[in-house]
Structure formats: C-alpha cells, structure tokens
Tab-separated table of C-alpha atoms and ligand atoms in Angstrom:
chain	number	residue	atom	x	y	z
A	1	PRO	CA	7.460	185.863	-132.639
A	2	SER	CA	4.257	186.877	-134.334
A	3	GLU	CA	2.316	189.613	-132.559
A	4	PHE	CA	-0.804	187.702	-133.526
A	5	PRO	CA	-0.663	184.356	-131.710
A	6	MET	CA	-0.318	181.487	-134.120
A	7	ALA	CA	-1.478	183.465	-137.169
A	8	LEU	CA	0.814	182.867	-140.093
A	9	LYS	CA	2.163	185.692	-142.196
A	10	PRO	CA	3.383	185.540	-145.777
A	11	GLY	CA	6.803	183.975	-145.797
A	12	ASP	CA	6.318	182.047	-142.553
A	13	PRO	CA	6.887	178.309	-142.922
A	14	GLY	CA	3.549	176.779	-143.802
A	15	TRP	CA	2.053	179.873	-145.402
A	16	ASP	CA	2.043	178.399	-148.896
A	17	ASP	CA	1.623	174.886	-147.702
A	18	LEU	CA	-1.667	175.003	-145.899
A	19	ALA	CA	-1.983	171.266	-145.953
A	20	GLY	CA	1.097	171.088	-143.733
A	21	ILE	CA	-0.459	172.967	-140.848
A	22	LYS	CA	-3.083	170.445	-140.105
A	23	ASP	CA	-0.478	167.845	-139.282
A	24	GLY	CA	-0.294	169.128	-135.706
A	25	PRO	CA	-2.269	167.414	-132.968
A	26	ARG	CA	-5.992	167.366	-133.609
A	27	MET	CA	-8.361	168.413	-130.895
A	28	ASN	CA	-11.416	166.621	-129.750
A	29	ALA	CA	-13.637	169.405	-131.019
A	30	THR	CA	-16.758	170.166	-132.994
A	31	PHE	CA	-18.773	172.939	-134.526
A	32	VAL	CA	-22.234	173.178	-133.030
A	33	THR	CA	-25.362	174.748	-134.458
A	34	LEU	CA	-28.838	175.027	-133.027
A	35	ALA	CA	-31.249	175.443	-135.909
A	36	ARG	CA	-34.725	174.895	-137.267
A	37	ASN	CA	-35.356	173.086	-140.549
A	38	SER	CA	-36.358	176.435	-142.026
A	39	ASP	CA	-32.857	177.790	-141.288
A	40	VAL	CA	-31.296	175.417	-143.826
A	41	TRP	CA	-30.292	177.965	-146.493
A	42	GLU	CA	-29.012	180.478	-143.988
A	43	ILE	CA	-26.930	177.878	-142.172
A	44	ALA	CA	-25.700	176.661	-145.566
A	45	LYS	CA	-24.150	180.108	-146.120
A	46	SER	CA	-22.488	180.033	-142.713
A	47	ILE	CA	-21.064	176.553	-143.289
A	48	ARG	CA	-19.670	177.536	-146.689
A	49	GLN	CA	-17.808	180.440	-145.073
A	50	VAL	CA	-16.457	178.372	-142.203
A	51	GLU	CA	-15.300	175.692	-144.627
A	52	ASP	CA	-13.671	178.114	-147.085
A	53	ARG	CA	-11.830	180.080	-144.438
A	54	PHE	CA	-10.882	177.216	-142.125
A	55	ASN	CA	-12.456	173.815	-141.934
A	56	ARG	CA	-11.717	172.497	-145.425
A	57	ARG	CA	-8.149	172.072	-144.139
A	58	TYR	CA	-9.101	170.600	-140.741
A	59	ASN	CA	-12.323	168.675	-141.321
A	60	TYR	CA	-13.731	169.028	-137.827
A	61	ASP	CA	-17.157	167.513	-137.120
A	62	TRP	CA	-20.365	169.481	-136.933
A	63	VAL	CA	-23.217	168.786	-134.520
A	64	PHE	CA	-26.684	170.116	-135.366
A	65	LEU	CA	-29.319	170.356	-132.644
A	66	ASN	CA	-33.033	170.982	-132.954
A	67	ASP	CA	-36.151	170.760	-130.803
A	68	GLN	CA	-37.890	169.142	-133.837
A	69	PRO	CA	-36.495	166.259	-135.920
A	70	PHE	CA	-34.290	167.486	-138.766
A	71	ASP	CA	-35.772	166.796	-142.201
A	72	ASP	CA	-34.027	165.139	-145.141
A	73	THR	CA	-33.310	168.390	-146.952
A	74	PHE	CA	-31.590	169.864	-143.922
A	75	LYS	CA	-29.464	166.766	-143.444
A	76	LYS	CA	-28.616	166.379	-147.115
A	77	VAL	CA	-27.608	170.001	-147.679
A	78	THR	CA	-25.538	170.356	-144.524
A	79	THR	CA	-23.803	166.987	-144.910
A	80	SER	CA	-22.811	167.897	-148.448
A	81	LEU	CA	-21.219	171.158	-147.261
A	82	VAL	CA	-19.391	170.068	-144.101
A	83	SER	CA	-15.972	168.490	-144.705
A	84	GLY	CA	-16.029	166.637	-141.365
A	85	LYS	CA	-18.641	164.239	-140.024
A	86	THR	CA	-22.126	165.595	-139.335
A	87	HIS	CA	-24.359	164.569	-136.455
A	88	TYR	CA	-28.008	165.446	-135.874
A	89	GLY	CA	-29.522	165.563	-132.410
A	90	LEU	CA	-33.096	165.879	-131.207
A	91	ILE	CA	-33.285	167.907	-128.003
A	92	PRO	CA	-35.129	166.118	-125.178
A	93	VAL	CA	-38.330	167.908	-124.253
A	94	GLU	CA	-37.124	168.490	-120.649
A	95	HIS	CA	-34.454	170.771	-122.106
A	96	TRP	CA	-36.942	172.777	-124.159
A	97	SER	CA	-39.959	173.401	-121.929
A	98	PHE	CA	-41.120	175.173	-118.780
A	99	PRO	CA	-39.625	173.694	-115.613
A	100	GLU	CA	-42.287	172.734	-113.063
A	101	TRP	CA	-41.442	175.617	-110.716
A	102	ILE	CA	-42.343	178.245	-113.315
A	103	ASP	CA	-45.732	179.929	-112.983
A	104	ARG	CA	-46.938	179.971	-116.569
A	105	ASP	CA	-49.605	182.609	-116.031
A	106	LYS	CA	-47.020	184.940	-114.605
A	107	ALA	CA	-44.716	184.184	-117.560
A	108	GLU	CA	-47.486	184.885	-120.030
A	109	LYS	CA	-48.298	188.188	-118.383
A	110	VAL	CA	-44.639	189.186	-118.786
A	111	ARG	CA	-44.737	188.317	-122.481
A	112	GLN	CA	-47.808	190.519	-122.947
A	113	ASP	CA	-46.128	193.415	-121.165
A	114	MET	CA	-42.916	193.001	-123.134
A	115	LYS	CA	-44.876	192.889	-126.365
A	116	GLU	CA	-46.509	196.207	-125.534
A	117	ALA	CA	-43.127	197.636	-124.598
A	118	LYS	CA	-41.852	196.424	-128.015
A	119	ILE	CA	-38.911	194.540	-126.530
A	120	ILE	CA	-37.222	192.395	-129.150
A	121	TYR	CA	-38.411	188.758	-128.866
A	122	GLY	CA	-40.240	189.931	-125.706
A	123	ASP	CA	-43.408	187.983	-126.539
A	124	SER	CA	-41.669	184.827	-127.780
A	125	VAL	CA	-41.836	181.532	-125.896
A	126	SER	CA	-39.493	179.689	-128.285
A	127	TYR	CA	-36.806	182.366	-127.985
A	128	ARG	CA	-36.856	181.860	-124.213
A	129	HIS	CA	-36.509	178.095	-124.584
A	130	MET	CA	-33.636	178.742	-126.985
A	131	CYS	CA	-31.817	181.051	-124.528
A	132	ARG	CA	-32.296	178.626	-121.651
A	133	PHE	CA	-31.135	175.707	-123.786
A	134	GLU	CA	-27.978	177.549	-124.906
A	135	SER	CA	-27.353	178.602	-121.311
A	136	GLY	CA	-27.720	175.252	-119.651
A	137	PHE	CA	-28.115	172.280	-121.950
A	138	PHE	CA	-26.365	172.327	-125.335
A	139	PHE	CA	-23.035	171.202	-123.886
A	140	ARG	CA	-24.536	168.128	-122.208
A	141	GLN	CA	-26.537	166.783	-125.137
A	142	GLU	CA	-25.567	163.188	-125.805
A	143	LEU	CA	-23.799	164.051	-129.062
A	144	MET	CA	-21.721	166.747	-127.379
A	145	MET	CA	-20.408	164.430	-124.675
A	146	ASN	CA	-17.805	163.091	-127.134
A	147	TYR	CA	-16.017	166.443	-127.417
A	148	ASP	CA	-13.815	168.777	-125.351
A	149	TYR	CA	-14.178	172.002	-127.341
A	150	TYR	CA	-16.961	173.641	-129.339
A	151	TRP	CA	-17.297	176.441	-131.829
A	152	ARG	CA	-20.798	177.837	-132.057
A	153	VAL	CA	-22.061	178.851	-135.492
A	154	GLU	CA	-25.390	180.500	-136.253
A	155	PRO	CA	-27.246	180.908	-139.533
A	156	SER	CA	-26.375	183.941	-141.721
A	157	ILE	CA	-22.968	184.723	-140.271
A	158	GLU	CA	-19.863	185.662	-142.225
A	159	LEU	CA	-16.163	184.997	-141.725
A	160	TYR	CA	-14.026	187.583	-143.465
A	161	CYS	CA	-10.428	186.391	-143.049
A	162	ASP	CA	-8.475	183.191	-143.547
A	163	ILE	CA	-7.786	181.250	-140.392
A	164	HIS	CA	-4.320	179.788	-140.778
A	165	TYR	CA	-4.161	177.910	-137.528
A	166	ASP	CA	-6.385	175.721	-135.433
A	167	PRO	CA	-8.268	177.853	-132.864
A	168	PHE	CA	-9.211	174.708	-130.935
A	169	ARG	CA	-5.554	173.836	-130.565
A	170	PHE	CA	-4.832	177.424	-129.617
A	171	MET	CA	-7.411	177.138	-126.827
A	172	HIS	CA	-5.901	173.907	-125.621
A	173	GLU	CA	-2.238	174.897	-125.755
A	174	ASN	CA	-2.854	178.247	-124.083
A	175	ASN	CA	-5.276	176.923	-121.484
A	176	LYS	CA	-8.153	179.117	-122.722
A	177	LYS	CA	-11.697	178.222	-121.737
A	178	TYR	CA	-13.770	180.851	-123.507
A	179	GLY	CA	-13.173	182.802	-126.725
A	180	PHE	CA	-15.115	185.737	-128.208
A	181	VAL	CA	-14.936	188.291	-131.014
A	182	ILE	CA	-17.616	190.883	-130.229
A	183	SER	CA	-18.742	192.364	-126.916
A	184	LEU	CA	-21.446	194.907	-126.157
A	185	TYR	CA	-24.015	196.194	-123.677
A	186	GLU	CA	-27.183	194.161	-123.052
A	187	TYR	CA	-30.677	195.714	-123.173
A	188	ILE	CA	-31.471	196.149	-119.502
A	189	GLU	CA	-35.195	195.485	-120.087
A	190	THR	CA	-34.365	191.833	-120.792
A	191	ILE	CA	-32.358	191.234	-117.595
A	192	PRO	CA	-33.556	193.599	-114.835
A	193	THR	CA	-32.898	191.118	-111.983
A	194	LEU	CA	-30.119	188.988	-113.507
A	195	TRP	CA	-27.429	190.663	-111.451
A	196	ASP	CA	-29.402	190.173	-108.215
A	197	SER	CA	-29.540	186.518	-109.063
A	198	VAL	CA	-25.808	186.429	-109.787
A	199	LYS	CA	-25.064	188.132	-106.472
A	200	LYS	CA	-27.149	185.544	-104.665
A	201	PHE	CA	-25.159	182.799	-106.405
A	202	MET	CA	-21.846	184.441	-105.486
A	203	LYS	CA	-22.934	184.615	-101.865
A	204	ASN	CA	-24.034	180.974	-101.766
A	205	HIS	CA	-21.050	179.666	-103.723
A	206	PRO	CA	-17.950	181.715	-102.963
A	207	GLU	CA	-15.926	178.574	-103.727
A	208	HIS	CA	-16.788	178.942	-107.443
A	209	ILE	CA	-15.549	182.507	-107.813
A	210	ALA	CA	-12.081	182.556	-109.379
A	211	ALA	CA	-9.153	184.513	-108.024
A	212	GLY	CA	-7.977	186.988	-110.664
A	213	ASN	CA	-11.318	186.956	-112.458
A	214	ALA	CA	-12.680	189.539	-114.890
A	215	MET	CA	-15.188	191.223	-112.557
A	216	GLY	CA	-13.758	194.505	-113.860
A	217	PHE	CA	-15.301	193.735	-117.241
A	218	LEU	CA	-18.792	193.398	-115.705
A	219	SER	CA	-18.860	196.042	-113.046
A	220	GLU	CA	-17.448	199.504	-112.380
A	221	ASP	CA	-18.014	199.263	-108.623
A	222	GLY	CA	-16.485	195.953	-107.670
A	223	GLY	CA	-19.652	193.931	-108.236
A	224	GLU	CA	-22.352	196.068	-106.636
A	225	THR	CA	-23.970	196.796	-110.020
A	226	TYR	CA	-23.728	195.242	-113.480
A	227	ASN	CA	-22.602	197.452	-116.348
A	228	LYS	CA	-24.366	195.132	-118.861
A	229	CYS	CA	-21.159	194.224	-120.723
A	230	HIS	CA	-21.196	190.771	-122.264
A	231	PHE	CA	-19.531	188.697	-124.935
A	232	TRP	CA	-21.783	188.083	-127.912
A	233	SER	CA	-22.532	184.382	-127.765
A	234	ASN	CA	-23.644	183.758	-131.346
A	235	PHE	CA	-19.898	183.281	-131.864
A	236	GLU	CA	-18.121	181.280	-129.205
A	237	ILE	CA	-15.175	178.950	-129.075
A	238	GLY	CA	-15.056	177.323	-125.697
A	239	SER	CA	-14.323	174.444	-123.410
A	240	LEU	CA	-17.168	171.990	-122.975
A	241	ASN	CA	-15.533	170.570	-119.882
A	242	TRP	CA	-15.694	173.966	-118.246
A	243	LEU	CA	-19.423	174.273	-119.049
A	244	ARG	CA	-19.905	170.778	-117.665
A	245	SER	CA	-18.019	171.622	-114.451
A	246	LYS	CA	-19.752	171.696	-111.072
A	247	ALA	CA	-19.134	175.434	-110.881
A	248	TYR	CA	-20.982	176.194	-114.111
A	249	ILE	CA	-23.807	173.722	-113.436
A	250	ASP	CA	-24.354	175.126	-109.923
A	251	TYR	CA	-24.458	178.594	-111.466
A	252	PHE	CA	-26.930	177.647	-114.190
A	253	GLU	CA	-29.193	175.793	-111.774
A	254	SER	CA	-29.216	178.682	-109.343
A	255	LEU	CA	-30.185	181.136	-112.106
A	256	ASP	CA	-32.712	178.739	-113.592
A	257	ARG	CA	-34.490	178.394	-110.205
A	258	ASP	CA	-34.856	182.155	-110.037
A	259	GLY	CA	-36.990	181.986	-113.170
A	260	GLY	CA	-35.591	184.906	-115.191
A	261	PHE	CA	-35.419	182.886	-118.407
A	262	PHE	CA	-39.244	183.063	-118.335
A	263	TYR	CA	-40.181	185.958	-116.032
A	264	GLU	CA	-37.762	188.208	-117.880
A	265	ARG	CA	-35.929	187.331	-121.081
A	266	TRP	CA	-32.423	186.454	-119.972
A	267	GLY	CA	-30.121	185.817	-122.922
A	268	ASP	CA	-27.498	183.117	-123.049
A	269	ALA	CA	-24.934	185.800	-123.920
A	270	PRO	CA	-24.972	187.591	-120.549
A	271	VAL	CA	-25.436	184.244	-118.772
A	272	HIS	CA	-22.320	182.719	-120.365
A	273	SER	CA	-20.336	185.944	-120.127
A	274	ILE	CA	-20.969	186.519	-116.449
A	275	ALA	CA	-20.018	182.910	-115.745
A	276	ALA	CA	-16.775	183.203	-117.693
A	277	ALA	CA	-15.883	186.553	-116.177
A	278	LEU	CA	-16.485	185.420	-112.577
A	279	MET	CA	-15.549	181.773	-112.541
A	280	LEU	CA	-12.428	181.799	-114.732
A	281	PRO	CA	-9.139	183.588	-114.151
A	282	LYS	CA	-9.202	186.354	-116.731
A	283	GLU	CA	-6.267	184.924	-118.683
A	284	GLU	CA	-8.494	181.984	-119.621
A	285	ILE	CA	-10.756	184.211	-121.722
A	286	HIS	CA	-9.489	185.031	-125.201
A	287	PHE	CA	-10.346	187.766	-127.687
A	288	PHE	CA	-9.860	186.383	-131.214
A	289	GLU	CA	-8.678	189.552	-132.957
A	290	ASP	CA	-7.789	187.559	-136.074
A	291	ILE	CA	-11.202	185.887	-136.583
A	292	ALA	CA	-13.215	188.412	-138.589
A	293	TYR	CA	-16.912	187.942	-138.110
A	294	TYR	CA	-20.349	189.295	-138.874
A	295	HIS	CA	-23.710	188.580	-137.321
A	296	VAL	CA	-26.409	191.137	-137.982
A	297	PRO	CA	-25.913	193.998	-137.132
A	298	PHE	CA	-22.269	193.972	-135.948
A	299	THR	CA	-18.896	193.299	-137.546
A	300	HIS	CA	-15.554	192.415	-136.068
A	301	CYS	CA	-12.908	193.290	-138.675
A	302	PRO	CA	-9.231	193.269	-137.602
A	303	THR	CA	-8.068	196.811	-136.920
A	304	ASP	CA	-4.530	196.336	-138.180
A	305	ASP	CA	-4.061	196.867	-141.882
A	306	LYS	CA	-1.154	194.434	-142.133
A	307	LEU	CA	-3.106	191.672	-140.458
A	308	ARG	CA	-6.047	192.135	-142.830
A	309	THR	CA	-3.779	191.852	-145.837
A	310	ALA	CA	-1.915	188.854	-144.455
A	311	LEU	CA	-5.155	187.025	-143.802
A	312	ARG	CA	-6.791	188.019	-147.112
A	313	CYS	CA	-9.714	189.646	-145.339
A	314	HIS	CA	-12.665	191.052	-147.249
A	315	CYS	CA	-14.325	193.091	-144.493
A	316	ASN	CA	-14.544	196.873	-144.494
A	317	PRO	CA	-12.459	198.137	-141.557
A	318	ASN	CA	-14.757	201.146	-141.188
A	319	GLU	CA	-17.444	198.734	-140.081
A	320	ASN	CA	-15.353	197.316	-137.239
A	321	PHE	CA	-17.440	197.558	-134.062
A	322	ASP	CA	-14.623	196.931	-131.538
A	323	TRP	CA	-13.833	200.526	-130.585
A	324	LYS	CA	-17.275	202.087	-130.992
A	325	GLY	CA	-19.121	203.483	-128.004
A	326	TYR	CA	-21.567	200.598	-127.710
A	327	SER	CA	-18.830	197.944	-127.679
A	328	CYS	CA	-17.257	196.675	-124.454
A	329	THR	CA	-14.025	195.598	-126.132
A	330	THR	CA	-12.142	198.756	-125.109
A	331	ARG	CA	-12.989	197.876	-121.530
A	332	TRP	CA	-11.782	194.315	-122.094
A	333	PHE	CA	-8.415	195.613	-123.306
A	334	ASP	CA	-8.169	198.092	-120.452
A	335	ILE	CA	-8.860	195.655	-117.619
A	336	ASN	CA	-6.260	193.297	-119.089
A	337	ASN	CA	-3.684	196.011	-119.744
A	338	MET	CA	-3.606	194.906	-123.359
A	339	GLU	CA	-2.193	197.193	-125.992
A	340	LYS	CA	-4.817	198.147	-128.561
A	341	PRO	CA	-3.977	197.481	-132.191
A	342	GLU	CA	-2.547	200.199	-134.375
A	343	GLY	CA	-5.226	202.474	-135.796
A	344	TRP	CA	-7.868	201.795	-133.144
A	345	GLU	CA	-8.385	205.464	-132.321
A	346	ASP	CA	-9.314	206.292	-135.912
A	347	GLN	CA	-12.113	203.728	-135.705
A	348	LYS	CA	-13.760	205.148	-132.572
A	349	LYS	CA	-16.241	207.316	-134.459
B	1	GDP	P1	-30.744	186.227	-132.517
B	1	GDP	O1	-29.370	186.003	-133.091
B	1	GDP	O2	-30.701	186.563	-131.058
B	1	GDP	O3	-31.563	187.192	-133.319
B	1	GDP	O4	-31.533	184.830	-132.546
B	1	GDP	P2	-31.613	183.729	-133.712
B	1	GDP	O5	-32.960	183.782	-134.347
B	1	GDP	O6	-30.418	183.798	-134.611
B	1	GDP	O7	-31.548	182.387	-132.852
B	1	GDP	C1	-30.357	181.983	-132.212
B	1	GDP	C2	-30.014	180.551	-132.606
B	1	GDP	O8	-31.020	179.666	-132.161
B	1	GDP	C3	-29.907	180.332	-134.110
B	1	GDP	O9	-28.900	179.360	-134.320
B	1	GDP	C4	-31.283	179.809	-134.484
B	1	GDP	O10	-31.213	178.993	-135.611
B	1	GDP	C5	-31.660	179.019	-133.237
B	1	GDP	N1	-33.084	179.028	-132.922
B	1	GDP	C6	-33.857	180.084	-132.558
B	1	GDP	N2	-35.118	179.703	-132.285
B	1	GDP	C7	-35.159	178.360	-132.471
B	1	GDP	C8	-36.205	177.366	-132.351
B	1	GDP	O11	-37.340	177.647	-131.997
B	1	GDP	N3	-35.838	176.070	-132.621
B	1	GDP	C9	-34.583	175.723	-133.009
B	1	GDP	N4	-34.324	174.452	-133.268
B	1	GDP	N5	-33.597	176.632	-133.131
B	1	GDP	C10	-33.873	177.922	-132.872
B	2	MN	MN1	-28.656	184.928	-134.684
C-alpha cells in the first residue's frame, strides 16, 4: 500500500489515465471563497492553480460569497475559469454586522488601542466581520446548504503539486471532518481572553467535548493554558455537517456572546482549530502532506523527495514551513505518534 494515502505513484493503475480516476463516487462538495470584487485577479490566479492541479479532472462546484453584490467582471472571469458550476451569494447583513449585545464604543476604543500597538488588522472593522463570518456563518449560507464538504480557497494562493485523488472522497471514506496543511502559533495580542472563553464553554457543555480529542495539540498542561497552536484556516477541507452540528453551533454562539470578535480580534483560524481539536476525536483531523500550498508568507512543500517527484511539484523544499520553530506541525505529529517524513530534520533550520 502507498505510504501516502490515495496518492498515485508512477506505474500505479490510473497514473497515466487521469480521466479514469474521477469515475469513483463523487462527493457532494464545493470550493468556497469569500472575496471582494477587487479580489478578482488574485482569486483568478488561485482558481487557475486549483483547476490545473486538481479540479479540471473533477469539476467540482465553486461558491463565491461577498458582503456586497458581485459585479459582472467578477462573475464572468471566475465562471470562465472554474470547470464546475459557479454560484454567487450575497451575505445577509445579520451575518456581517455588530450583534446587538456588542458595545460599539468599547469596540472602537479597542481598535484605536490596537492601531497604536501596530497589531495587524487591529484597527479594521471589516476584518473582524470577516473573521466572525468565517467562524460562524459561511457554512450555513443558503448556497452552502446543498453540500456536505467544502474546500476553502483564498485569493493569491498557490498549489505546487498534482493532486491525483479526490480529497473530498478521502475525507468521506476515512471519516475525516477537518483537514489542514499548515499550523502555527497565533499572535497572543489578538486573542488574550479566547482561552478563558473556551474554558467557560467546556464547563457549560462537557457533552460536546470528544473522548480522544487533540487537547494535546492546544495545551501543554492539560487545558489550563493555551499554547496558541492552530491550523491555518485560509486552507481548509472540512465537513459542513460537522460545522452545522449542535456542538459547533453551541460553541460559536458561546464565543460570540463573549464579544472577542469585536473586543479583541479573534481569528477564525484559532476558533475553528480549537473546535476541531476539542470536539472531534483526533483521528478525524487530517494533515494533507501531499497538498503543497502557499499563502503569504508560509509554504507547505512535501518533505519527501520521492513524493515531490511523483506529484510533479514545483515548490522549493527549503521553504517548507512544517518543521520550523514557529510551526506547530511537529507537535501535531508527536501527539499522534506519527512518523515524520524522511528528511524532516534537515529542514528544521
Ligand atoms: P489574511 O489572509 O488574514 O491576510 O486576510 P485576507 O485579506 O486574505 O482575507 C481573508 C479572506 O476574506 C479572503 O478570502 C478575502 O478575500 C476575504 N475578505 C477579507 N475582507 C473582506 C471584506 O471586507 N469583504 C469580503 N467580501 N471579503 C473579504
Ligand atoms: Mn489571505
């Protein structure tokens, strides 16, 4: 059996006959992108990469979401590039505004302070709406209700290797609920009280905490403190039904009430990651070693030389972030007793 689940190697049946692979069962799945009209040329690049490396053989749909109506250029360009069907959704204003329990003067004061402290996006209102939307609402937009799995794609990303199998089907057949490629430490200034809020949720809802979860990824002291590790959510392949579950909705609503999306600058990355790590058995979270990815400023490039050749990768392995000091992926491997790929130690520096 292949050491890389479902990745084909030269000589395997289907390697030369890519059209044959897509004859397996199709998943009820979609790409999903939140974007502004002005992001059109940057999302065009991302789509081209996703299509070249994967979707031209699978033709999955693509849902675009925006807090403003998409313009004709955006729709025309993206529809011409996506090989599946495209759908365009306007986000309801309730999902992109201050909830009534938020004190706006207090929130504004925080933005001023964060601006002075030069915290990235610290003074931005729209960035906060974006993070709250990605945390609690994208998966229950009307257009998303038709699907079981999503793959999130942002503008200006790159995919560096061929994907010779269907990651959605992989998720389904292996009962995975959340997939990532890059993990790292969050800036503590953006989430000073997030863990307090999480602890409150855990206390109120012990029924949602999974046995055999990945608390070890988040905390070095059994949950007393947060080590700031999170999966980078600009890339995600995940289960929409899990995000729509009572457990996740209770979690989001509890956090949302505490106000940290506005009184701090909670990101959807730590919010999703903490949910996955606490409310799923750890086997249901998957690290996609074979999906090579870039979002400024980090790269995931497969460590193993043979895998890179087999998948016709064009990333520079020296830029692989996985084993560097600021990545949490070593920790992920360690808590799961996973064997690290050959050559990982040479990439530490
Ligand atoms: P970063 O990756 O954290 O630096 O944040 P980005 O600027 O890439 O934003 C994350 C995602 O949200 C991207 O897909 C953006 O296109 C999208 N986004 C950010 N702000 C807005 C906004 O105000 N409106 C809309 N519609 N999309 C946004
Ligand atoms: Mn981005």
